[in-house]
Structures are given as C-alpha cells and as structure tokens.
Tab-separated table of C-alpha atoms in Angstrom:
chain	number	residue	atom	x	y	z
A	1	UNK	CA	128.054	-71.080	60.591
A	2	UNK	CA	131.310	-70.249	58.760
A	3	UNK	CA	131.434	-69.385	55.078
A	4	UNK	CA	134.392	-69.313	52.715
A	5	UNK	CA	135.518	-66.381	50.593
A	6	UNK	CA	133.146	-67.718	47.938
A	7	UNK	CA	130.261	-67.297	50.384
A	8	UNK	CA	129.452	-71.022	50.536
A	9	UNK	CA	128.937	-72.515	53.977
A	10	UNK	CA	129.430	-76.173	54.897
A	11	UNK	CA	125.815	-77.116	54.195
A	12	UNK	CA	126.049	-75.779	50.648
A	13	UNK	CA	129.113	-77.952	50.058
A	14	UNK	CA	127.471	-80.985	51.681
A	15	UNK	CA	124.395	-80.635	49.454
A	16	UNK	CA	126.600	-80.023	46.396
A	17	UNK	CA	128.581	-83.204	47.137
A	18	UNK	CA	125.374	-85.249	47.030
A	19	UNK	CA	124.109	-83.513	43.910
A	20	UNK	CA	127.441	-83.894	42.056
A	21	UNK	CA	127.750	-87.590	42.872
A	22	UNK	CA	124.174	-88.184	41.700
A	23	UNK	CA	125.005	-86.318	38.490
A	24	UNK	CA	128.118	-88.469	38.017
A	25	UNK	CA	125.982	-91.605	38.305
A	26	UNK	CA	123.348	-90.203	35.939
A	27	UNK	CA	126.051	-89.346	33.393
A	28	UNK	CA	126.986	-93.047	33.377
A	29	UNK	CA	123.323	-93.997	32.944
A	30	UNK	CA	122.875	-91.621	29.995
A	31	UNK	CA	122.631	-93.057	26.511
A	32	UNK	CA	125.369	-93.019	25.435
A	33	UNK	CA	127.190	-92.863	28.803
A	34	UNK	CA	129.223	-89.680	29.342
A	35	UNK	CA	132.390	-91.179	30.807
A	36	UNK	CA	134.703	-88.173	30.618
A	37	UNK	CA	132.367	-85.768	32.428
A	38	UNK	CA	131.337	-88.477	34.914
A	39	UNK	CA	135.025	-88.910	35.770
A	40	UNK	CA	135.503	-85.197	36.354
A	41	UNK	CA	132.280	-84.659	38.296
A	42	UNK	CA	132.915	-87.577	40.668
A	43	UNK	CA	136.154	-85.958	41.877
A	44	UNK	CA	134.407	-82.612	42.279
A	45	UNK	CA	131.782	-84.344	44.439
A	46	UNK	CA	134.508	-85.595	46.777
A	47	UNK	CA	136.114	-82.133	46.874
A	48	UNK	CA	132.739	-80.645	47.888
A	49	UNK	CA	132.411	-83.183	50.707
A	50	UNK	CA	135.880	-82.422	52.060
A	51	UNK	CA	135.243	-78.656	51.790
A	52	UNK	CA	132.168	-79.146	53.999
A	53	UNK	CA	134.226	-81.020	56.599
A	54	UNK	CA	137.071	-78.483	56.403
A	55	UNK	CA	134.771	-75.518	56.995
A	56	UNK	CA	133.166	-77.322	59.934
A	57	UNK	CA	136.645	-78.047	61.329
A	58	UNK	CA	137.503	-74.353	60.976
A	59	UNK	CA	140.665	-74.830	58.897
A	60	UNK	CA	141.761	-72.759	55.924
A	61	UNK	CA	141.686	-74.022	52.370
A	62	UNK	CA	145.315	-74.748	51.563
A	63	UNK	CA	144.728	-78.061	49.786
A	64	UNK	CA	144.074	-76.708	46.277
A	65	UNK	CA	142.919	-79.924	44.603
A	66	UNK	CA	144.905	-82.341	46.767
A	67	UNK	CA	142.166	-84.681	48.005
A	68	UNK	CA	144.356	-86.375	50.631
A	69	UNK	CA	145.216	-83.006	52.166
A	70	UNK	CA	141.564	-81.952	51.919
A	71	UNK	CA	140.625	-85.008	54.017
A	72	UNK	CA	143.244	-84.161	56.639
A	73	UNK	CA	142.270	-80.474	56.827
A	74	UNK	CA	138.674	-81.516	57.375
A	75	UNK	CA	139.599	-84.042	60.096
A	76	UNK	CA	137.654	-86.516	57.989
A	77	UNK	CA	139.144	-89.528	59.775
A	78	UNK	CA	138.331	-88.252	63.283
A	79	UNK	CA	136.490	-90.803	65.395
A	80	UNK	CA	136.846	-93.596	62.842
A	81	UNK	CA	138.042	-97.047	63.840
A	82	UNK	CA	141.304	-98.323	62.355
A	83	UNK	CA	139.345	-100.528	59.946
A	84	UNK	CA	137.258	-97.566	58.796
A	85	UNK	CA	140.329	-95.365	58.355
A	86	UNK	CA	141.995	-98.024	56.214
A	87	UNK	CA	138.888	-98.449	54.076
A	88	UNK	CA	138.473	-94.698	53.595
A	89	UNK	CA	142.181	-94.230	52.832
A	90	UNK	CA	141.900	-96.941	50.156
A	91	UNK	CA	138.916	-95.176	48.597
A	92	UNK	CA	140.728	-91.839	48.609
A	93	UNK	CA	143.790	-93.466	47.020
A	94	UNK	CA	141.598	-94.947	44.305
A	95	UNK	CA	140.149	-91.510	43.557
A	96	UNK	CA	143.500	-89.686	43.777
A	97	UNK	CA	145.067	-92.098	41.279
A	98	UNK	CA	142.229	-91.717	38.758
A	99	UNK	CA	141.145	-88.077	39.136
A	100	UNK	CA	142.763	-84.789	38.274
A	101	UNK	CA	141.173	-81.368	38.354
A	102	UNK	CA	142.181	-80.848	34.728
A	103	UNK	CA	140.013	-83.795	33.604
A	104	UNK	CA	137.458	-81.149	32.678
A	105	UNK	CA	139.699	-80.107	29.794
A	106	UNK	CA	140.286	-83.632	28.489
A	107	UNK	CA	138.735	-85.048	25.373
A	108	UNK	CA	137.726	-88.712	25.427
A	109	UNK	CA	141.014	-89.559	23.686
A	110	UNK	CA	143.046	-87.461	26.143
A	111	UNK	CA	141.428	-89.258	29.080
A	112	UNK	CA	142.140	-92.585	27.393
A	113	UNK	CA	145.820	-91.617	27.092
A	114	UNK	CA	145.868	-90.591	30.773
A	115	UNK	CA	144.419	-93.953	31.816
A	116	UNK	CA	146.881	-95.920	29.689
A	117	UNK	CA	149.884	-93.801	30.735
A	118	UNK	CA	149.166	-94.360	34.423
A	119	UNK	CA	148.176	-98.009	33.841
A	120	UNK	CA	144.801	-97.389	35.472
A	121	UNK	CA	143.272	-100.094	33.317
A	122	UNK	CA	145.506	-102.747	34.862
A	123	UNK	CA	144.007	-104.617	37.752
A	124	UNK	CA	145.682	-107.501	39.543
A	125	UNK	CA	148.146	-107.834	36.705
A	126	UNK	CA	145.423	-108.150	34.073
A	127	UNK	CA	144.425	-105.369	31.749
A	128	UNK	CA	140.825	-104.616	30.889
A	129	UNK	CA	139.955	-104.395	27.202
A	130	UNK	CA	141.939	-101.461	25.840
A	131	UNK	CA	138.847	-100.129	24.059
A	132	UNK	CA	137.005	-99.921	27.371
A	133	UNK	CA	139.646	-98.253	29.510
A	134	UNK	CA	137.844	-94.895	29.742
A	135	UNK	CA	134.630	-96.648	30.741
A	136	UNK	CA	136.476	-98.797	33.284
A	137	UNK	CA	138.180	-95.749	34.796
A	138	UNK	CA	134.986	-93.714	35.082
A	139	UNK	CA	133.073	-96.595	36.658
A	140	UNK	CA	135.799	-97.157	39.272
A	141	UNK	CA	135.867	-93.429	40.029
A	142	UNK	CA	132.111	-93.046	40.315
A	143	UNK	CA	131.883	-96.133	42.536
A	144	UNK	CA	134.583	-94.900	44.901
A	145	UNK	CA	133.180	-91.357	44.981
A	146	UNK	CA	129.651	-92.588	45.712
A	147	UNK	CA	130.963	-94.745	48.540
A	148	UNK	CA	132.942	-91.956	50.140
A	149	UNK	CA	130.066	-89.473	49.851
A	150	UNK	CA	127.799	-92.053	51.546
A	151	UNK	CA	130.278	-92.452	54.402
A	152	UNK	CA	130.805	-88.704	54.747
A	153	UNK	CA	127.109	-87.780	54.707
A	154	UNK	CA	126.068	-90.546	57.107
A	155	UNK	CA	128.798	-89.690	59.609
A	156	UNK	CA	127.999	-85.978	59.247
A	157	UNK	CA	124.316	-86.583	59.991
A	158	UNK	CA	125.192	-88.655	63.054
A	159	UNK	CA	128.005	-86.558	64.515
B	1	UNK	CA	108.351	-86.737	50.513
B	2	UNK	CA	105.761	-89.375	51.432
B	3	UNK	CA	105.252	-90.209	47.753
B	4	UNK	CA	108.966	-90.884	47.325
B	5	UNK	CA	109.124	-92.819	50.582
B	6	UNK	CA	106.217	-95.048	49.485
B	7	UNK	CA	107.672	-95.495	46.022
B	8	UNK	CA	111.003	-96.692	47.405
B	9	UNK	CA	109.357	-99.025	49.916
B	10	UNK	CA	107.181	-100.515	47.193
B	11	UNK	CA	110.061	-101.113	44.772
B	12	UNK	CA	112.637	-102.156	47.350
B	13	UNK	CA	110.588	-104.423	49.642
B	14	UNK	CA	111.918	-104.508	53.177
B	15	UNK	CA	113.968	-101.353	52.668
B	16	UNK	CA	114.204	-98.396	55.033
B	17	UNK	CA	114.213	-95.045	53.248
B	18	UNK	CA	115.585	-92.277	55.485
B	19	UNK	CA	114.661	-89.129	53.598
B	20	UNK	CA	114.898	-85.536	54.650
B	21	UNK	CA	114.092	-82.128	53.273
B	22	UNK	CA	117.193	-80.627	51.725
B	23	UNK	CA	118.147	-76.977	52.049
B	24	UNK	CA	116.657	-75.086	50.316
B	25	UNK	CA	113.244	-76.794	50.173
B	26	UNK	CA	111.573	-78.397	48.276
B	27	UNK	CA	114.532	-80.643	47.423
B	28	UNK	CA	114.661	-84.082	49.041
B	29	UNK	CA	117.510	-86.466	49.673
B	30	UNK	CA	118.589	-89.251	51.944
B	31	UNK	CA	119.549	-92.868	52.319
B	32	UNK	CA	117.927	-96.064	51.169
B	33	UNK	CA	118.963	-98.932	53.426
B	34	UNK	CA	118.248	-102.322	51.866
B	35	UNK	CA	119.785	-105.761	52.586
B	36	UNK	CA	119.466	-106.788	48.922
B	37	UNK	CA	122.089	-104.215	47.915
B	38	UNK	CA	124.639	-106.665	49.309
B	39	UNK	CA	127.156	-107.648	46.629
B	40	UNK	CA	126.167	-104.847	44.252
B	41	UNK	CA	128.467	-101.944	43.389
B	42	UNK	CA	127.398	-98.395	44.179
B	43	UNK	CA	126.959	-97.800	40.449
B	44	UNK	CA	124.662	-100.821	40.102
B	45	UNK	CA	122.610	-99.658	43.084
B	46	UNK	CA	122.250	-96.143	41.689
B	47	UNK	CA	121.208	-97.632	38.367
B	48	UNK	CA	118.538	-99.692	40.138
B	49	UNK	CA	117.230	-96.691	42.109
B	50	UNK	CA	117.185	-94.310	39.160
B	51	UNK	CA	115.472	-96.850	36.901
B	52	UNK	CA	112.593	-96.813	39.385
B	53	UNK	CA	112.603	-93.015	39.771
B	54	UNK	CA	112.746	-92.386	36.020
B	55	UNK	CA	109.976	-94.869	35.285
B	56	UNK	CA	107.598	-93.537	37.896
B	57	UNK	CA	108.298	-89.838	38.530
B	58	UNK	CA	107.986	-86.892	36.173
B	59	UNK	CA	111.078	-84.843	35.310
B	60	UNK	CA	110.182	-82.055	37.775
B	61	UNK	CA	109.860	-84.518	40.645
B	62	UNK	CA	113.124	-86.225	39.661
B	63	UNK	CA	114.863	-82.843	39.733
B	64	UNK	CA	113.765	-82.310	43.339
B	65	UNK	CA	115.913	-85.266	44.430
B	66	UNK	CA	119.418	-84.322	45.549
B	67	UNK	CA	120.621	-87.885	46.107
B	68	UNK	CA	119.382	-91.274	47.204
B	69	UNK	CA	122.490	-92.835	48.730
B	70	UNK	CA	122.374	-96.587	49.122
B	71	UNK	CA	123.696	-98.847	51.858
B	72	UNK	CA	123.036	-102.272	53.316
B	73	UNK	CA	122.137	-102.389	57.042
B	74	UNK	CA	125.542	-103.945	57.712
B	75	UNK	CA	127.344	-101.123	55.864
B	76	UNK	CA	125.327	-98.506	57.727
B	77	UNK	CA	126.283	-100.069	61.050
B	78	UNK	CA	129.959	-100.289	60.070
B	79	UNK	CA	130.082	-96.634	58.973
B	80	UNK	CA	128.523	-95.439	62.220
B	81	UNK	CA	131.003	-97.292	64.431
B	82	UNK	CA	133.166	-94.953	66.450
B	83	UNK	CA	136.595	-95.394	67.953
C-alpha cells in the first residue's frame, strides 16, 4: 500500500472523506447552522476522496487544490458509463464553482461576497433570497459533495 | 454494529444497511439503501438519519460512526454499472 509524503495511505484518505462529509452535514444540522465551515469542509471531503483514488492509481500529487485535475490523476472516471461520467462531471463542476481552498479564511460576510460576485445564488435565471445566499451555497455544496463521496466509496468498495 | 444495524432497520422500514468496521476499529460506517429516499436531497437524507442517531444513541456511540451514506436501490444500481 502506497503512502504520500505526509504518511497517509489511500485508506486514511478514504475514511477521512467519509468523516469530513459527515461533519459537513452535521455542521448544517447544528443550531445555528455553520454554513461557512460546512462549505469549506465539503470541498476538503472531495479532495480526500480524490487523494485516495490518486494514491491507488499510483500518480503524483500535482493537482494542488484543482479538483478536476485531482479526479483525472486518480482515474476517477475509469470504468464509468458515459451517463455516469456526465453526472459525475456535473457534480464536480458544481463543487469547483462553489468551493475554494481559501474558504477556510472567509468570514460569513466574505463568503457572501464570493457567492454574489460569482452569481452562485442565481439558478435558472432566478436569484434566491439575497439574505440566504450563503445558506443556499453551502447546501448545494454539501449535497454535491455527499453525492460524489457516495459514488466514490461505493465504486471503491466494488472495484 | 448489530445495534446500529437494527436501529436503522427499525427506523427505515424495508431498508438495507450495509455497515462495515472502519479502520481503525471500533469505528463503523457504511451505506443505508432505502427506496423511500427517492426524491430527497442528500442533505435531507442525512438530516433524517442523524435525527434518528442523535435521538437514540449516546454521544460516544455517535462518535464511532464515520458516515452513513444514503442511496436508493436504483441509485446504487446506477452507480455500480460499468462500461
């Protein structure tokens, strides 16, 4: 079993992906919900998943925090049908548009500005309530991250 | 693990919990496959699962759970399709 420079092997990353995505969901269930940290943690969960796949594929970590490249380095799409690849690519796009590694430094207001600047509150030409844009963004992120972790873990277990 | 399995079956009638021991033990995680998740977002499903876990398990037992990932049987089948 290969390990990275950090000493983590693929199973550590796979377990961490599941733990982080659970934490992201629990942050949204907290009272009050912790939208900023849930947003950050959901992207980290996806990074952990792709690290696990990359280590298993035997490729070096050159993706930094580029989730699309992470997926390619880990051969994440290998064996998927065209329909599956399209669905997964859409999920990754959703996450890439809403997540940045520097979200961990953002205040609630800074995340709100990020969402508004990138029009991430606009869906099908209609904007969500401007007061709720941070909530909307974090819920979309956590949903997409949970879905992709489910796909990645199930396919890992059955490969 | 059996306690969690029974708890999920009782609260999600007709579901199939596929749990396994995580590394390192004694953490537990897995999938809950349930047709009634159809039409619900992942966030709504997690909310439903964790409402049950929080209302029935102590904090220490909750902390042993890595993740309960949720799918419908149809989603599970679609994910496992291969080219």
